């Protein structure tokens, strides 16, 4: 009693005419891999290979020359770098200080400006354009411009201070003030981006919770603290993540204002500037790769901390 | 044929096509096209204008690739490293990368060609620049542009403070700088480069004039000798006491020159090749009052550097070396050097400097100052090593320490240790 049972699942090659050539059938069977293949090749060629190569270089004493042979030296570079309290650890400290300070001020200022621009007002368009201007300039040009403005002797900054009776400041020239000045430049250039993200978040909020809070008699601060901010939190986190990663890897502003080594006393030498100098000024490609791998691990660590914290909050 | 092998063959074909496309720049043996890589420079502009003349004379064709200084360096690092033969003639910096290139065998040995040609007259080149393009007694390059350090000064300020002549010695320089600074509030007595690596080249003339050098005759680090310590203390002290207010330790020539041309400093030691920045009214507020003097004498006399900033060489991997040499012979020959020098580019040929036509376009006092430099000049202005950038930072540390008021002698001792370690590393 032949009973025809329905197949438990669609057979392979379903939908393909029985006389289609073999390759088409094969392609159809493996389409999920075929469609993903370009992306996978891209990732392999542009991310995995360079990363693996950098790890390999970090285990050698490569000097960047194909003709000069490099020797495999195991973890010696790592020991050298991790015990280097002269350049490496100060650079880690500066990277953290630069990122932390820039991020803090950019988010606070960005929030304040976004709140001001939230409600429509006259001339709003012009104000928005003006605020976005720093964002469109290339960081190297921005660095050069501020370098001129902050020149201690012929720069505009000290001249303006002079008009209001304040003595000249060393700005970028001072050993203690240089890092703070570069943080200021970063804030000047990148706060608009935070404004842009937060403003997008604010305009997408619905008005009801605000109106309800107003009817309940909440003050402006209370409304911001207990209504707007919690609702805006996902956007704030996006802004912090995007800007944080960007600030960590800042290079152009630092190099354009202080040059190699982050100045004569390495005043603004962050991990990026240090690694660049090791490879392109010193030809120490092995050591430079080591610094970059350690930098990479630091970033992964920070990201892991942030995301696990976010998960914890979500689980509460 | 299975599906897999079909895929394999097509992949192999695709990669073969891609690779052959990459390799199309390969050399076709001796050719009548000379491929020349040059830097953006006045010299290059002048030579490009004269090229048709060379092409007419020799029947060769010249293909010029022109790049910025950094791109040029990057290109050499990549191409020469890979043994590429698609550069025949290369313009390079003998003091910055010459040693590294020669050691890595990027530069062809030109000794026989250069010495064999009486027209070219190798003996006509000044000794100091020529020594910088010579490696292990072999001529590996030909100097085409030279630089000498001279003292830029403000004639009006000198006169106002009652000095009839610019300082002839380093002691007088200090005295005059102090007096002018006291007489003119807001004006610095002296300005110079202050960046750790940038200052090294200009500091070198001070070091030599105090009787020191970066490396002694036996190849050991010499940056903590008494002469070197005095030179560091002098250079840093002069900037600290008589330099601009709020002095930064990052100044390269552009910042220092800006202070001078804005009228905010009396004395400024710098390379002569930059003099037009000071005398051009469009760039300088003090163009009418700028004077030039020979480098002031120290305890060991006046010993400024006299260096080749650029040279021409032949790529060792080039298969077109004879024609490449023809180009160099013409571009660095007597006639072209004279033309270049008349257009303001100082060359390395003695006969051209001795020819009144060769210096006719320079300010008179500049020409006189250069003559002194040519007679006493030292052929290097930075440590002559392979990894120059790193060496400059080490020997430059005492300069910035001295400027910021730290103990220059202690800093020189520390730098000496670090530099000796660097030299030992490099000798290995």
XYZ file of N, CA, C and O in Angstrom, chain B residues 201-357:
628
model
N 70.316 70.204 13.760
C 71.129 70.626 12.626
C 71.715 72.025 12.846
O 72.871 72.267 12.514
N 70.924 72.928 13.403
C 71.436 74.291 13.595
C 72.350 74.376 14.816
O 73.272 75.185 14.859
N 72.098 73.494 15.780
C 72.971 73.451 16.954
C 74.354 72.934 16.569
O 75.361 73.286 17.186
N 74.411 72.113 15.496
C 75.680 71.468 15.156
C 76.806 72.477 14.934
O 77.933 72.259 15.373
N 76.511 73.623 14.311
C 77.569 74.614 14.070
C 78.125 75.161 15.389
O 79.311 75.464 15.497
N 77.234 75.280 16.391
C 77.691 75.727 17.711
C 78.619 74.659 18.299
O 79.684 74.962 18.840
N 78.184 73.402 18.179
C 78.972 72.283 18.711
C 80.360 72.258 18.073
O 81.375 72.182 18.773
N 80.405 72.364 16.734
C 81.692 72.314 16.037
C 82.565 73.513 16.436
O 83.761 73.380 16.626
N 81.929 74.686 16.566
C 82.716 75.880 16.869
C 83.232 75.875 18.298
O 84.171 76.594 18.629
N 82.603 75.086 19.180
C 83.151 74.910 20.524
C 84.221 73.813 20.534
O 84.812 73.529 21.561
N 84.423 73.157 19.395
C 85.454 72.126 19.301
C 84.918 70.714 19.472
O 85.682 69.768 19.633
N 83.610 70.547 19.461
C 83.041 69.214 19.669
C 82.487 68.592 18.397
O 82.597 69.148 17.310
N 81.913 67.422 18.547
C 81.202 66.747 17.459
C 80.274 65.723 18.117
O 80.352 65.502 19.320
N 79.405 65.104 17.325
C 78.477 64.128 17.909
C 79.190 62.793 18.198
O 78.908 62.128 19.175
N 80.113 62.449 17.299
C 80.826 61.180 17.440
C 82.317 61.501 17.328
O 82.707 62.328 16.510
N 83.165 60.878 18.178
C 84.597 61.210 18.092
C 85.279 60.351 17.021
O 84.650 59.549 16.347
N 86.611 60.527 16.912
C 87.305 59.868 15.807
C 87.280 58.354 15.912
O 87.356 57.643 14.908
N 87.162 57.858 17.140
C 87.150 56.398 17.289
C 85.739 55.821 17.172
O 85.517 54.641 17.431
N 84.787 56.678 16.820
C 83.429 56.182 16.615
C 82.588 56.132 17.876
O 81.498 55.575 17.877
N 83.108 56.706 18.974
C 82.342 56.696 20.234
C 81.503 57.968 20.354
O 81.845 59.003 19.789
N 80.444 57.878 21.126
C 79.610 59.048 21.359
C 80.424 60.156 22.033
O 81.214 59.888 22.938
N 80.247 61.387 21.569
C 81.046 62.490 22.118
C 80.172 63.619 22.628
O 80.622 64.757 22.732
N 78.907 63.322 22.969
C 78.033 64.432 23.347
C 78.154 64.826 24.820
O 77.416 65.681 25.296
N 79.099 64.203 25.545
C 79.300 64.677 26.921
C 80.720 65.197 27.130
O 81.178 65.345 28.248
N 81.435 65.489 26.043
C 82.754 66.102 26.202
C 82.566 67.511 26.751
O 81.455 68.062 26.711
N 83.645 68.087 27.265
C 83.548 69.452 27.809
C 83.035 70.423 26.745
O 82.185 71.270 27.011
N 83.576 70.248 25.518
C 83.169 71.147 24.431
C 81.671 71.025 24.181
O 80.958 72.030 24.024
N 81.177 69.782 24.162
C 79.753 69.575 23.886
C 78.906 70.165 25.012
O 77.889 70.828 24.763
N 79.333 69.935 26.247
C 78.563 70.477 27.383
C 78.490 71.998 27.305
O 77.453 72.608 27.564
N 79.630 72.603 26.959
C 79.638 74.078 26.834
C 78.692 74.527 25.726
O 77.960 75.502 25.869
N 78.729 73.791 24.618
C 77.883 74.180 23.487
C 76.402 74.070 23.849
O 75.608 74.965 23.553
N 76.029 72.968 24.517
C 74.629 72.797 24.933
C 74.217 73.932 25.873
O 73.157 74.537 25.718
N 75.098 74.198 26.856
C 74.757 75.225 27.843
C 74.640 76.588 27.168
O 73.760 77.397 27.497
N 75.540 76.836 26.194
C 75.532 78.136 25.521
C 74.253 78.318 24.698
O 73.540 79.318 24.827
N 73.951 77.330 23.853
C 72.793 77.427 22.958
C 71.496 77.537 23.763
O 70.665 78.423 23.536
N 71.366 76.613 24.755
C 70.149 76.630 25.570
C 70.062 77.890 26.408
O 68.995 78.505 26.544
N 71.200 78.308 26.961
C 71.225 79.487 27.825
C 70.860 80.754 27.062
O 70.108 81.604 27.553
N 71.391 80.860 25.854
C 71.126 82.048 25.045
C 69.623 82.154 24.756
O 69.030 83.230 24.816
N 69.009 81.014 24.457
C 67.571 81.019 24.173
C 66.762 81.295 25.440
O 65.746 81.985 25.408
N 67.221 80.729 26.567
C 66.463 80.902 27.807
C 66.531 82.351 28.286
O 65.539 82.951 28.678
N 67.735 82.908 28.209
C 67.916 84.254 28.767
C 67.569 85.364 27.785
O 67.058 86.407 28.180
N 67.875 85.134 26.522
C 67.662 86.221 25.558
C 66.727 85.836 24.422
O 66.624 86.540 23.428
N 66.073 84.690 24.549
C 65.135 84.249 23.517
C 63.776 84.892 23.731
O 63.581 85.678 24.659
N 62.814 84.565 22.865
C 61.462 85.127 22.993
C 60.810 84.719 24.314
O 61.128 83.644 24.843
N 59.908 85.563 24.807
C 59.173 85.211 26.015
C 58.363 83.948 25.722
O 58.027 83.683 24.574
N 58.013 83.190 26.750
C 57.209 81.963 26.575
C 57.786 81.045 25.525
O 57.071 80.518 24.688
N 59.084 80.862 25.555
C 59.692 80.087 24.486
C 59.166 78.648 24.502
O 59.009 78.049 25.552
N 58.847 78.157 23.301
C 58.377 76.774 23.219
C 59.559 75.889 22.850
O 60.566 76.362 22.329
N 59.441 74.612 23.129
C 60.530 73.706 22.756
C 60.130 72.873 21.542
O 60.554 71.744 21.388
N 59.281 73.458 20.702
C 58.849 72.737 19.502
C 59.177 73.479 18.215
O 58.706 73.109 17.155
N 59.942 74.561 18.303
C 60.096 75.395 17.110
C 61.013 74.759 16.075
O 62.138 74.383 16.369
N 60.482 74.678 14.857
C 61.323 74.306 13.732
C 61.664 75.618 13.016
O 61.411 76.693 13.554
N 62.191 75.518 11.788
C 62.596 76.781 11.154
C 61.410 77.692 10.891
O 61.542 78.915 10.976
N 60.232 77.108 10.608
C 59.128 77.983 10.216
C 58.678 78.881 11.373
O 58.398 80.062 11.174
N 58.636 78.318 12.589
C 58.222 79.140 13.743
C 59.305 80.172 14.086
O 59.010 81.344 14.334
N 60.559 79.716 14.101
C 61.644 80.638 14.459
C 61.757 81.754 13.416
O 61.913 82.930 13.751
N 61.632 81.363 12.144
C 61.700 82.355 11.071
C 60.551 83.359 11.190
O 60.727 84.561 10.957
N 59.372 82.860 11.584
C 58.225 83.764 11.721
C 58.506 84.812 12.792
O 58.204 85.994 12.605
N 59.092 84.407 13.901
C 59.406 85.367 14.967
C 60.401 86.404 14.451
O 60.257 87.607 14.673
N 61.402 85.932 13.702
C 62.408 86.859 13.174
C 61.791 87.818 12.154
O 62.005 89.032 12.212
N 60.994 87.264 11.237
C 60.461 88.124 10.173
C 59.314 89.022 10.667
O 58.964 89.986 10.005
N 58.760 88.704 11.840
C 57.752 89.595 12.427
C 58.433 90.733 13.197
O 57.769 91.533 13.847
N 59.753 90.740 13.179
C 60.479 91.823 13.840
C 60.640 91.612 15.331
O 60.842 92.563 16.081
N 60.543 90.369 15.796
C 60.599 90.147 17.240
C 61.908 89.545 17.724
O 61.978 89.032 18.840
N 62.938 89.539 16.883
C 64.234 89.030 17.340
C 65.364 89.694 16.565
O 65.184 90.102 15.416
N 66.541 89.788 17.217
C 67.665 90.491 16.588
C 68.579 89.541 15.820
O 69.035 89.865 14.731
N 68.867 88.366 16.399
C 69.791 87.427 15.757
C 69.111 86.083 15.545
O 68.324 85.638 16.381
N 69.469 85.426 14.430
C 68.852 84.140 14.117
C 69.805 83.314 13.259
O 70.035 83.632 12.095
N 70.417 82.265 13.817
C 71.300 81.419 13.013
C 70.477 80.401 12.236
O 69.660 79.691 12.808
N 70.669 80.339 10.920
C 69.824 79.449 10.105
C 70.523 79.135 8.785
O 71.519 79.773 8.428
N 69.991 78.166 8.080
C 70.535 77.784 6.775
C 70.360 78.926 5.773
O 69.320 79.584 5.756
N 71.381 79.135 4.927
C 71.291 80.223 3.949
C 70.187 79.984 2.929
O 69.625 80.903 2.368
N 69.836 78.702 2.704
C 68.853 78.397 1.653
C 67.483 78.999 1.950
O 66.636 79.067 1.075
N 67.268 79.435 3.193
C 65.959 79.981 3.551
C 65.927 81.508 3.507
O 64.966 82.126 3.942
N 67.010 82.120 2.987
C 67.146 83.568 3.160
C 66.040 84.387 2.509
O 65.706 85.472 2.980
N 65.442 83.844 1.443
C 64.408 84.647 0.767
C 63.187 84.888 1.640
O 62.443 85.837 1.451
N 62.963 83.982 2.613
C 61.865 84.206 3.557
C 62.077 85.503 4.337
O 61.126 86.143 4.757
N 63.337 85.852 4.572
C 63.635 87.037 5.371
C 63.746 88.296 4.529
O 63.482 89.399 5.004
N 64.127 88.148 3.251
C 64.354 89.355 2.440
C 63.185 89.686 1.512
O 63.180 90.739 0.887
N 62.218 88.784 1.430
C 61.074 89.020 0.554
C 60.037 89.868 1.304
O 59.493 89.436 2.314
N 59.760 91.094 0.808
C 58.837 91.986 1.534
C 57.447 91.379 1.709
O 56.722 91.709 2.646
N 57.079 90.432 0.837
C 55.761 89.823 0.967
C 55.700 88.893 2.175
O 54.631 88.620 2.707
N 56.869 88.394 2.602
C 56.875 87.434 3.707
C 57.452 88.024 4.985
O 57.303 87.442 6.052
N 58.170 89.126 4.859
C 58.936 89.604 6.003
C 58.678 91.084 6.274
O 58.750 91.902 5.365
N 58.396 91.398 7.534
C 58.185 92.798 7.903
C 59.502 93.553 7.999
O 59.527 94.768 8.106
N 60.603 92.815 8.050
C 61.898 93.456 8.272
C 62.826 93.286 7.067
O 64.045 93.394 7.195
N 62.222 93.029 5.901
C 63.036 92.664 4.736
C 64.156 93.664 4.444
O 65.247 93.281 4.037
N 63.900 94.948 4.710
C 64.914 95.949 4.344
C 66.077 95.994 5.317
O 67.136 96.545 5.016
N 65.854 95.472 6.515
C 66.882 95.599 7.548
C 67.629 94.320 7.863
O 68.361 94.237 8.833
N 67.400 93.279 7.031
C 68.063 92.011 7.327
C 69.488 92.002 6.793
O 69.729 92.351 5.643
N 70.411 91.608 7.656
C 71.794 91.443 7.227
C 72.228 90.012 7.459
O 71.580 89.265 8.191
N 73.314 89.604 6.788
C 73.833 88.253 6.969
C 75.303 88.327 7.349
O 76.050 89.120 6.791
N 75.686 87.486 8.315
C 77.080 87.483 8.747
C 77.571 86.048 8.792
O 76.772 85.124 8.944
N 78.901 85.869 8.688
C 79.434 84.516 8.832
C 79.118 83.983 10.230
O 78.916 84.767 11.169
N 79.086 82.679 10.391
C 78.792 82.108 11.690
C 79.864 82.554 12.687
O 81.054 82.426 12.419
N 79.463 83.124 13.861
C 80.445 83.646 14.817
C 81.411 82.564 15.313
O 81.021 81.404 15.444
N 82.640 82.980 15.577
C 83.659 82.011 15.976
C 83.520 81.648 17.444
O 83.273 82.503 18.288
N 83.689 80.369 17.741
C 83.749 79.906 19.117
C 85.194 79.636 19.491
O 86.106 80.046 18.753
N 85.441 78.936 20.613
C 86.820 78.630 21.022
C 87.596 77.894 19.928
O 88.813 77.996 19.865
N 86.899 77.146 19.060
C 87.611 76.401 18.012
C 87.508 77.104 16.660
O 87.773 76.506 15.619
N 87.099 78.359 16.663
C 86.962 79.098 15.407
C 85.530 79.045 14.902
O 84.637 78.529 15.570
N 85.308 79.603 13.695
C 83.979 79.588 13.102
C 83.863 78.329 12.246
O 84.519 78.201 11.224
N 83.044 77.372 12.711
C 82.943 76.098 11.989
C 81.490 75.744 11.700
O 80.932 74.849 12.317
N 80.877 76.459 10.785
C 79.493 76.128 10.453
C 79.449 74.863 9.595
O 80.465 74.458 9.043
N 78.282 74.286 9.500
C 78.163 73.133 8.613
C 78.103 73.599 7.167
O 77.710 74.720 6.873
N 78.540 72.732 6.285
C 78.413 72.961 4.843
C 78.004 71.613 4.271
O 78.828 70.736 4.092
N 76.693 71.447 4.084
C 76.199 70.104 3.803
C 75.422 70.033 2.487
O 74.856 71.025 2.039
N 75.408 68.858 1.885
C 74.553 68.693 0.730
C 73.155 68.335 1.234
O 72.977 67.303 1.873
N 72.167 69.179 0.987
C 70.836 68.831 1.453
C 70.193 67.832 0.496
O 69.376 67.029 0.898
N 70.584 67.882 -0.771
C 70.045 66.925 -1.749
C 71.144 66.461 -2.692
O 72.052 67.219 -3.018
N 71.038 65.220 -3.121
C 71.986 64.679 -4.082
C 71.249 63.843 -5.118
O 70.056 63.576 -4.979
N 71.961 63.460 -6.158
C 71.398 62.553 -7.163
C 72.148 61.227 -7.086
O 73.362 61.217 -6.874
N 71.424 60.131 -7.259
C 72.061 58.822 -7.242
C 71.384 57.942 -8.282
O 70.320 58.281 -8.798
N 72.018 56.817 -8.565
C 71.438 55.859 -9.500
C 70.978 54.642 -8.710
O 71.708 54.138 -7.856
N 69.763 54.205 -8.976
C 69.216 53.028 -8.312
C 70.029 51.801 -8.723
O 70.194 51.531 -9.905
N 70.528 51.071 -7.740
C 71.391 49.936 -8.038
C 70.659 48.870 -8.859
O 71.271 48.127 -9.613
N 69.341 48.806 -8.703
C 68.584 47.774 -9.421
C 68.209 48.212 -10.838
O 67.661 47.423 -11.602
N 68.506 49.462 -11.191
C 68.151 49.964 -12.523
C 68.969 49.241 -13.589
O 70.161 48.976 -13.404
N 68.310 48.938 -14.712
C 69.051 48.276 -15.799
C 69.459 49.306 -16.846
O 69.878 48.957 -17.935
N 69.266 50.575 -16.491
C 69.516 51.640 -17.449
C 70.568 52.595 -16.883
O 70.449 53.809 -16.976
N 71.610 52.015 -16.272
C 72.523 52.841 -15.473
C 73.375 53.796 -16.305
O 73.699 54.887 -15.843
N 73.733 53.405 -17.523
C 74.576 54.296 -18.330
C 73.834 55.574 -18.705
O 74.370 56.676 -18.609
N 72.581 55.399 -19.112
C 71.792 56.581 -19.457
C 71.456 57.399 -18.203
O 71.383 58.623 -18.256
N 71.261 56.706 -17.097
C 71.009 57.409 -15.838
C 72.203 58.308 -15.506
O 72.046 59.458 -15.104
N 73.401 57.773 -15.723
C 74.600 58.570 -15.440
C 74.674 59.777 -16.379
O 75.056 60.876 -15.953
N 74.267 59.575 -17.635
C 74.278 60.714 -18.567
C 73.418 61.854 -18.026
O 73.773 63.029 -18.141
N 72.280 61.479 -17.460
C 71.398 62.514 -16.906
C 72.088 63.248 -15.751
O 72.096 64.484 -15.692
N 72.699 62.471 -14.850
C 73.360 63.098 -13.691
C 74.513 63.992 -14.155
O 74.706 65.109 -13.665
N 75.255 63.479 -15.138
C 76.387 64.229 -15.663
C 75.952 65.605 -16.169
O 76.627 66.607 -15.954
N 74.770 65.615 -16.777
C 74.265 66.884 -17.302
C 73.673 67.738 -16.169
O 74.008 68.906 -16.011
N 72.796 67.121 -15.340
C 72.072 67.895 -14.328
C 73.003 68.435 -13.243
O 72.740 69.487 -12.648
N 74.098 67.713 -12.950
C 75.030 68.188 -11.922
C 76.299 68.741 -12.550
O 77.301 68.973 -11.872
N 76.252 68.946 -13.857
C 77.423 69.472 -14.566
C 77.646 70.957 -14.290
O 76.845 71.608 -13.622
N 78.733 71.474 -14.817
C 79.093 72.865 -14.499
C 78.050 73.865 -14.997
O 77.680 74.799 -14.291
N 77.581 73.647 -16.224
C 76.660 74.628 -16.821
C 75.344 74.686 -16.039
O 74.872 75.777 -15.677
N 74.773 73.533 -15.765
C 73.504 73.518 -15.032
C 73.668 74.061 -13.616
O 72.817 74.777 -13.097
N 74.792 73.707 -12.962
C 75.015 74.187 -11.594
C 75.067 75.715 -11.560
O 74.512 76.357 -10.666
N 75.714 76.282 -12.571
C 75.784 77.746 -12.633
C 74.385 78.341 -12.799
O 74.015 79.301 -12.110
N 73.622 77.739 -13.732
C 72.259 78.243 -13.944
C 71.446 78.162 -12.657
O 70.728 79.095 -12.289
N 71.557 77.033 -11.958
C 70.807 76.823 -10.711
C 71.219 77.855 -9.664
O 70.392 78.425 -8.966
N 72.516 78.076 -9.584
C 72.985 78.993 -8.549
C 72.559 80.429 -8.839
O 72.242 81.183 -7.921
N 72.512 80.761 -10.128
C 72.024 82.104 -10.483
C 70.552 82.259 -10.104
O 70.076 83.356 -9.824
N 69.843 81.128 -10.087
C 68.424 81.178 -9.716
C 68.225 81.009 -8.202
O 67.111 80.802 -7.744
N 69.334 81.065 -7.445
C 69.203 81.061 -5.978
C 69.358 79.708 -5.310
O 69.098 79.579 -4.120
N 69.761 78.676 -6.051
C 69.960 77.368 -5.430
C 71.461 77.103 -5.263
O 72.156 76.856 -6.238
N 71.993 77.169 -4.029
C 73.433 76.988 -3.834
C 73.871 75.575 -4.212
O 73.272 74.599 -3.773
N 74.910 75.482 -5.018
C 75.398 74.183 -5.469
C 76.650 73.759 -4.727
O 77.029 74.361 -3.715
N 77.306 72.710 -5.239
C 78.462 72.173 -4.521
C 79.755 72.306 -5.328
O 80.770 71.745 -4.959
N 79.711 73.057 -6.434
C 80.906 73.144 -7.282
C 81.744 74.382 -6.946
O 81.250 75.508 -6.960
N 83.033 74.150 -6.688
C 83.938 75.243 -6.344
C 84.022 76.263 -7.469
O 83.968 77.472 -7.232
N 84.115 75.771 -8.711
C 84.307 76.690 -9.833
C 83.130 77.663 -9.964
O 83.317 78.822 -10.328
N 81.934 77.189 -9.615
C 80.767 78.063 -9.737
C 80.767 79.111 -8.626
O 80.432 80.276 -8.851
N 81.187 78.703 -7.420
C 81.268 79.680 -6.326
C 82.347 80.720 -6.607
O 82.233 81.874 -6.199
N 83.414 80.291 -7.319
C 84.497 81.239 -7.609
C 84.154 82.158 -8.769
O 84.768 83.215 -8.943
N 83.191 81.742 -9.535
C 82.765 82.542 -10.690
C 81.874 83.693 -10.198
O 80.850 83.447 -9.543
N 82.250 84.957 -10.472
C 81.448 86.090 -9.979
C 79.981 85.983 -10.392
O 79.079 86.378 -9.648
N 79.745 85.382 -11.559
C 78.375 85.219 -12.035
C 77.565 84.326 -11.099
O 76.365 84.481 -10.944
